[in-house]
């Protein structure tokens, strides 16, 4: 009888894992189960090109339907997995069906953090995580309409860039003292704040949204005693890992499903990968939970290899990117714990990089429109070599000479 591997979650991670299982020689049955009705698609364009109407739905699909058919990958879409029965070796679906497994991969991803405030359920208040979310938000937009964005992280600023370019009046409300506070340094935060303000975006930091007002739909966002008129609001205040299936099945969870370096949970038949995992990273020297396409893709590949019995440790340098206006921000590593920042390039020309050092060793880099520096640092970071700050700052010294 053919061995069955069930993958719960048909996003970037789940779709990659299914493909990688076949690449690693898995001959059994692969069942990919997704809660959304759409075929697996890319999420990053949802706050960029897709939201702007520049990309048709088929342009963001990860792979055509023929890809799955040719590889005998079964897709069960528009269906939620309600529970895992470890003793019986099956998952229970929302429609009452069960699906047995010999091996199980949890690629359950994450969901938007909801703002617990009066009026948060009013029509006109949105989160952005799915293709349907993006479609609903775009349908609300028209030149001159007032958009309030709660949260000044990647999603908030990317949405702001698209919206103000389309003629909306945009206000960003950030609870922290600066935008992008969770992911980058004060100098880069200040740079992006200035960029958005020059484009006409209003940014208010250090403000807490306490509610939403409206009769049959949103009319204003309330910040303490202040009311900010708004026709539409997008809440982007972070995400929460989807650990409920694992937790309810008795698997250890701690800000994510706890896995080892091979993506294995406490049950040797069950693996997990992507946004939902708390995993060890030997390059960083600690456990982390990462929210990125890179992590979803690379961890899926590692999980698939281990599911096929090929020992593979997941040890990748984290990298991230954001596209706002004509600026492409590319980040390698995690921007924290540094004791020195070295700048290279020219901010006035919107082409520069910030290198973060600790004890003279490179720990992370933020590169704005400097792809060469970004790619070099993806190779430099694992070396943990000491770098000369003066040469690093000197743009006349080719970055390759520092490697």
Coordinates of C-alpha atoms in Angstrom, one line a residue:
X1 CA 0.0 0.0 0.0
X2 CA 1.3 3.5 -0.9
X3 CA 2.6 5.6 1.9
X4 CA 0.6 8.8 2.3
X5 CA 2.1 12.2 3.2
X6 CA -0.5 14.9 4.1
X7 CA 0.5 18.6 4.0
X8 CA -1.8 20.9 5.9
X9 CA -1.5 24.4 4.4
X10 CA -1.4 25.2 0.7
X11 CA 0.6 28.4 0.8
X12 CA 4.2 29.0 -0.3
X13 CA 5.5 26.6 2.3
X14 CA 3.0 23.7 1.6
X15 CA 3.3 24.0 -2.1
X16 CA 7.0 24.0 -2.1
X17 CA 7.1 21.0 0.3
X18 CA 4.9 19.0 -2.1
X19 CA 7.1 19.8 -5.0
X20 CA 10.3 19.0 -3.0
X21 CA 8.9 15.6 -1.9
X22 CA 8.7 14.5 -5.5
X23 CA 12.2 16.0 -6.2
X24 CA 13.5 13.9 -3.3
X25 CA 12.0 10.7 -4.8
X26 CA 8.9 10.3 -2.7
X27 CA 6.8 7.7 -4.5
X28 CA 3.8 7.7 -2.2
X29 CA 0.6 9.7 -2.2
X30 CA 0.8 13.5 -1.5
X31 CA -2.3 15.3 -0.3
X32 CA -2.1 19.1 -0.1
X33 CA -4.9 20.6 1.9
X34 CA -5.6 24.3 1.9
X35 CA -8.3 26.4 3.6
X36 CA -8.4 28.9 0.7
X37 CA -10.3 28.1 -2.4
X38 CA -7.6 29.5 -4.6
X39 CA -4.6 27.5 -6.0
X40 CA -1.4 28.2 -4.1
X41 CA -0.2 31.7 -4.8
X42 CA 2.5 34.2 -3.8
X43 CA 1.7 36.5 -0.9
X44 CA 4.2 39.3 -1.3
X45 CA 2.5 40.8 -4.4
X46 CA -0.7 41.2 -2.3
X47 CA 0.6 44.4 -0.8
X48 CA 2.4 45.6 -4.0
X49 CA 1.7 44.8 -7.6
X50 CA -1.5 42.7 -7.1
X51 CA -3.0 45.4 -4.8
X52 CA -2.2 48.0 -7.4
X53 CA -4.0 46.0 -10.1
X54 CA -0.9 45.4 -12.1
X55 CA -0.9 41.6 -11.7
X56 CA -3.8 39.3 -12.7
X57 CA -4.6 36.4 -10.3
X58 CA -2.9 33.9 -12.6
X59 CA 0.3 35.9 -12.5
X60 CA 0.7 35.3 -8.7
X61 CA 0.0 31.6 -8.8
X62 CA 3.0 29.6 -7.7
X63 CA 2.6 26.9 -10.3
X64 CA 0.0 26.0 -13.0
X65 CA -2.5 23.3 -12.4
X66 CA -0.6 21.0 -14.8
X67 CA 2.4 21.0 -12.4
X68 CA 0.5 19.3 -9.7
X69 CA -1.3 16.9 -12.1
X70 CA 2.0 15.8 -13.7
X71 CA 3.5 15.1 -10.3
X72 CA 0.4 13.3 -8.9
X73 CA 0.0 15.9 -6.1
X74 CA -3.6 15.9 -4.9
X75 CA -5.0 19.3 -4.0
X76 CA -7.9 19.6 -1.6
X77 CA -8.8 23.3 -1.5
X78 CA -11.4 25.4 0.3
X79 CA -11.3 23.0 3.2
X80 CA -10.2 23.5 6.7
X81 CA -8.4 20.8 8.8
X82 CA -10.2 20.8 12.2
X83 CA -8.1 18.3 14.2
X84 CA -5.2 15.8 14.1
X85 CA -5.8 12.4 15.5
X86 CA -2.3 11.1 16.3
X87 CA -3.5 7.8 17.6
X88 CA -5.5 7.0 14.5
X89 CA -3.0 8.6 12.1
X90 CA -5.5 10.9 10.4
X91 CA -6.7 14.5 10.1
X92 CA -10.4 15.5 10.4
X93 CA -11.7 18.0 7.9
X94 CA -14.4 20.7 8.5
X95 CA -16.8 18.8 6.2
X96 CA -16.6 15.7 8.3
X97 CA -14.2 13.7 6.1
X98 CA -11.0 12.2 7.5
X99 CA -7.7 11.8 5.7
X100 CA -5.2 9.2 6.9
X101 CA -1.5 9.8 6.9
X102 CA 1.7 8.0 7.4
X103 CA 3.6 11.3 7.5
X104 CA 2.2 14.7 8.2
X105 CA 3.7 18.2 7.5
X106 CA 2.1 21.2 9.2
X107 CA 2.6 24.3 7.0
X108 CA -0.2 26.2 8.7
X109 CA 1.4 29.6 8.4
X110 CA 0.0 32.5 10.3
X111 CA -2.9 35.0 10.5
X112 CA -3.1 38.7 11.0
X113 CA -3.2 40.0 14.5
X114 CA -6.6 41.6 15.2
X115 CA -6.9 44.9 16.9
X116 CA -9.1 44.5 19.9
X117 CA -11.0 47.8 19.8
X118 CA -14.6 49.0 19.6
X119 CA -15.8 49.1 16.0
X120 CA -13.0 46.9 14.6
X121 CA -15.7 44.7 12.9
X122 CA -17.2 47.7 11.0
X123 CA -17.4 47.4 7.2
X124 CA -14.5 49.3 5.8
X125 CA -12.0 47.9 8.3
X126 CA -9.7 45.3 6.7
X127 CA -6.6 43.2 7.3
X128 CA -4.4 42.0 4.4
X129 CA -3.3 38.4 4.3
X130 CA -5.1 36.7 1.5
X131 CA -6.0 37.3 -2.1
X132 CA -9.6 37.8 -1.1
X133 CA -8.5 40.5 1.4
X134 CA -6.5 42.3 -1.4
X135 CA -9.5 42.1 -3.7
X136 CA -11.8 43.6 -1.1
X137 CA -9.5 46.4 -0.2
X138 CA -8.8 47.4 -3.8
X139 CA -12.6 47.5 -4.5
X140 CA -12.9 50.2 -1.9
X141 CA -10.2 52.5 -3.4
X142 CA -10.8 55.5 -5.5
X143 CA -8.8 58.8 -5.9
X144 CA -9.6 61.2 -3.0
X145 CA -10.8 58.5 -0.6
X146 CA -9.3 58.6 2.9
X147 CA -7.3 55.5 4.0
X148 CA -6.0 55.0 7.5
X149 CA -3.3 52.4 8.0
X150 CA -2.8 51.0 11.5
X151 CA 0.7 49.8 11.7
X152 CA 3.9 51.1 10.2
X153 CA 5.6 47.8 9.4
X154 CA 6.4 46.4 6.0
X155 CA 2.7 45.7 5.1
X156 CA 1.6 49.1 6.3
X157 CA 4.2 51.1 4.4
X158 CA 3.8 48.9 1.2
X159 CA 0.1 49.5 1.2
X160 CA 0.6 53.2 1.8
X161 CA 3.0 53.4 -1.2
X162 CA 0.4 51.8 -3.5
X163 CA -2.5 53.8 -2.2
X164 CA -1.0 57.3 -2.3
X165 CA 0.3 56.6 -5.8
X166 CA -3.3 55.7 -6.8
X167 CA -4.5 59.1 -5.4
X168 CA -5.8 58.2 -2.0
X169 CA -5.3 60.4 1.1
X170 CA -3.2 58.2 3.3
X171 CA -2.5 58.3 7.1
X172 CA -0.3 55.8 8.8
X173 CA -0.8 55.4 12.6
X174 CA 2.0 53.6 14.4
X175 CA 2.0 52.7 18.1
X176 CA 5.8 52.6 18.4
X177 CA 8.0 55.7 18.3
X178 CA 9.1 55.0 14.7
X179 CA 8.0 53.0 11.7
X180 CA 9.6 49.6 11.0
X181 CA 10.7 49.5 14.6
X182 CA 10.5 45.7 14.8
X183 CA 12.7 45.0 11.8
X184 CA 15.3 47.7 11.3
X185 CA 17.4 50.5 12.9
X186 CA 16.4 54.1 13.7
X187 CA 18.4 55.6 10.7
X188 CA 16.5 53.5 8.2
X189 CA 13.2 54.1 9.9
X190 CA 13.8 57.9 9.6
X191 CA 14.8 57.5 5.9
X192 CA 11.5 55.7 5.0
X193 CA 9.4 58.1 7.0
X194 CA 10.9 61.0 5.0
X195 CA 10.3 59.1 1.7
X196 CA 6.6 58.6 2.5
X197 CA 6.0 62.1 3.8
X198 CA 7.5 63.6 0.6
X199 CA 5.0 61.5 -1.3
X200 CA 2.1 63.0 0.7
X201 CA 1.6 60.2 3.3
X202 CA 0.8 61.5 6.8
X203 CA 2.6 59.5 9.5
X204 CA 1.9 59.6 13.2
X205 CA 4.1 57.6 15.5
X206 CA 3.6 56.9 19.2
X207 CA -0.2 56.9 18.9
X208 CA -2.5 54.1 20.0
X209 CA -5.8 53.4 18.1
X210 CA -8.5 53.0 20.7
X211 CA -11.5 52.4 18.4
X212 CA -13.3 52.8 15.1
X213 CA -16.4 54.9 14.6
X214 CA -19.2 54.7 12.0
X215 CA -22.9 54.0 11.6
X216 CA -23.3 51.4 8.9
X217 CA -19.6 51.5 8.0
X218 CA -16.3 53.1 9.0
X219 CA -16.2 56.9 9.3
X220 CA -13.3 57.6 11.6
X221 CA -10.4 56.1 13.5
X222 CA -10.2 57.1 17.2
X223 CA -6.8 57.7 18.8
X224 CA -7.4 58.6 22.4
X225 CA -9.3 61.8 22.2
X226 CA -8.5 62.4 18.5
X227 CA -10.7 61.3 15.6
X228 CA -9.1 60.8 12.2
X229 CA -11.6 60.7 9.3
X230 CA -11.3 57.6 7.2
X231 CA -13.4 55.9 4.5
X232 CA -11.2 52.7 4.7
X233 CA -8.8 51.3 7.2
X234 CA -6.2 48.5 6.9
X235 CA -4.9 47.0 10.1
X236 CA -1.3 45.7 9.8
X237 CA 0.0 45.1 13.3
X238 CA 1.7 41.8 12.9
X239 CA 0.8 38.2 12.6
X240 CA 0.1 35.2 14.9
X241 CA 1.4 31.7 14.1
X242 CA -1.3 29.1 13.5
X243 CA -0.4 26.6 16.2
X244 CA -3.8 25.5 17.3
X245 CA -3.9 22.2 15.4
X246 CA -0.5 21.2 16.8
X247 CA -1.3 22.4 20.3
X248 CA -4.6 20.6 20.5
X249 CA -2.9 17.4 19.3
X250 CA -0.5 17.6 22.2
X251 CA 2.6 18.9 20.4
X252 CA 4.8 21.4 22.1
X253 CA 4.3 25.0 21.1
X254 CA 6.1 28.2 22.2
X255 CA 5.6 31.2 19.9
X256 CA 5.3 28.6 17.1
X257 CA 5.3 24.8 16.7
X258 CA 8.5 23.6 18.3
X259 CA 10.7 21.7 15.9
X260 CA 14.3 20.4 15.8
X261 CA 16.9 21.3 13.2
X262 CA 15.3 18.7 10.9
X263 CA 11.8 20.3 11.1
X264 CA 10.6 17.4 13.2
X265 CA 8.1 17.9 16.0
X266 CA 7.9 15.8 19.2
X267 CA 6.0 13.1 17.1
X268 CA 8.5 11.5 14.7
X269 CA 5.8 11.2 12.0
X270 CA 4.9 14.9 12.1
X271 CA 7.0 17.8 10.7
X272 CA 6.3 21.5 10.5
X273 CA 7.8 24.3 8.4
X274 CA 7.3 28.0 7.7
X275 CA 5.8 30.9 9.6
X276 CA 4.3 28.6 12.2
X277 CA 7.5 27.1 13.5
X278 CA 9.9 27.9 16.4
X279 CA 13.1 26.4 15.2
X280 CA 16.8 26.4 16.0
X281 CA 19.1 28.4 13.7
X282 CA 22.8 27.4 14.2
X283 CA 24.0 30.5 12.3
X284 CA 22.2 32.8 14.7
X285 CA 22.9 30.6 17.7
X286 CA 19.3 30.6 19.0
X287 CA 15.8 29.6 18.3
X288 CA 13.7 31.9 16.1
X289 CA 10.3 32.1 14.4
X290 CA 10.7 33.8 11.0
X291 CA 8.0 35.4 8.8
X292 CA 9.4 35.4 5.3
X293 CA 9.1 33.8 1.9
X294 CA 12.8 32.7 2.3
X295 CA 12.1 30.8 5.5
X296 CA 8.9 29.2 4.1
X297 CA 10.6 28.0 1.0
X298 CA 13.9 26.8 2.4
X299 CA 12.4 25.2 5.5
X300 CA 9.9 23.4 3.2
X301 CA 12.8 22.0 1.2
X302 CA 14.6 20.8 4.4
X303 CA 11.4 19.3 5.8
X304 CA 10.7 17.4 2.5
X305 CA 14.2 16.0 2.4
X306 CA 13.9 14.7 6.0
X307 CA 10.4 13.3 5.3
X308 CA 12.1 11.2 2.6
X309 CA 14.7 10.0 5.1
X310 CA 17.6 12.2 3.8
X311 CA 19.1 13.9 6.8
X312 CA 19.2 17.7 6.2
X313 CA 19.7 20.4 8.8
X314 CA 17.9 23.6 8.2
X315 CA 20.6 26.3 8.7
X316 CA 19.9 29.3 6.4
X317 CA 20.7 33.0 6.6
X318 CA 17.4 34.8 7.0
X319 CA 16.7 37.4 4.3
X320 CA 13.7 39.7 3.6
X321 CA 12.7 42.3 1.1
X322 CA 10.2 45.2 0.7
X323 CA 9.2 47.2 -2.4
X324 CA 8.0 50.8 -1.8
X325 CA 7.7 53.2 -4.7
X326 CA 10.9 52.8 -6.7
X327 CA 12.8 51.6 -3.7
X328 CA 13.8 48.0 -3.1
X329 CA 14.9 47.3 0.4
X330 CA 16.7 44.0 0.8
X331 CA 17.7 42.8 4.3
X332 CA 20.1 40.0 5.2
X333 CA 20.2 38.7 8.8
X334 CA 18.3 40.1 11.8
X335 CA 18.8 43.7 12.7
X336 CA 19.4 43.6 16.5
X337 CA 22.2 43.3 18.9
X338 CA 24.6 45.4 16.8
X339 CA 27.1 47.9 18.3
X340 CA 28.1 49.7 15.1
X341 CA 26.4 50.9 11.9
X342 CA 28.5 51.5 8.8
X343 CA 26.9 53.3 5.8
X344 CA 27.9 52.8 2.2
X345 CA 26.5 54.6 -0.8
X346 CA 24.5 57.7 -1.3
X347 CA 21.1 58.3 0.4
X348 CA 20.5 61.4 -1.7
X349 CA 20.4 59.1 -4.8
X350 CA 18.4 56.5 -2.9
X351 CA 21.1 53.9 -3.3
X352 CA 22.9 53.0 0.0
X353 CA 23.4 50.2 2.5
X354 CA 23.6 50.0 6.2
X355 CA 25.9 47.3 7.6
X356 CA 25.3 46.2 11.2
X357 CA 28.4 45.0 13.1
X358 CA 28.9 43.5 16.5
X359 CA 32.5 43.3 17.8
X360 CA 33.6 44.1 14.2
X361 CA 31.7 41.1 12.7
X362 CA 28.8 41.5 10.2
X363 CA 25.5 40.5 11.7
X364 CA 23.0 42.1 9.2
X365 CA 22.6 44.5 6.3
X366 CA 19.9 46.7 5.0
X367 CA 20.4 47.5 1.3
X368 CA 18.3 50.1 -0.6
X369 CA 18.6 49.7 -4.3
X370 CA 22.1 48.1 -3.9
X371 CA 21.6 44.5 -5.0
X372 CA 25.3 43.9 -5.3
X373 CA 25.9 44.6 -1.7
X374 CA 22.9 42.6 -0.7
X375 CA 24.0 39.5 -2.6
X376 CA 27.6 39.8 -1.4
X377 CA 26.4 39.9 2.2
X378 CA 24.3 36.8 1.8
X379 CA 27.6 35.1 1.3
X380 CA 29.6 37.2 3.8
X381 CA 27.3 36.8 6.8
X382 CA 27.8 33.0 7.5
X383 CA 31.6 33.6 7.5
X384 CA 31.4 35.8 10.6
X385 CA 34.6 37.4 9.6
X386 CA 35.9 40.7 11.0
X387 CA 35.5 43.6 8.5
X388 CA 37.3 46.9 8.3
X389 CA 34.7 49.6 8.7
X390 CA 36.6 52.2 6.7
X391 CA 36.9 49.9 3.7
X392 CA 33.3 48.8 4.1
X393 CA 32.1 52.4 4.0
X394 CA 34.2 53.2 0.9
X395 CA 32.1 52.6 -2.1
X396 CA 35.1 52.8 -4.3
X397 CA 36.3 49.5 -2.8
X398 CA 34.4 46.7 -4.6
X399 CA 32.3 44.7 -2.2
X400 CA 33.7 41.5 -3.6
X401 CA 37.1 42.4 -2.2
X402 CA 35.8 42.3 1.3
X403 CA 34.7 38.7 0.9

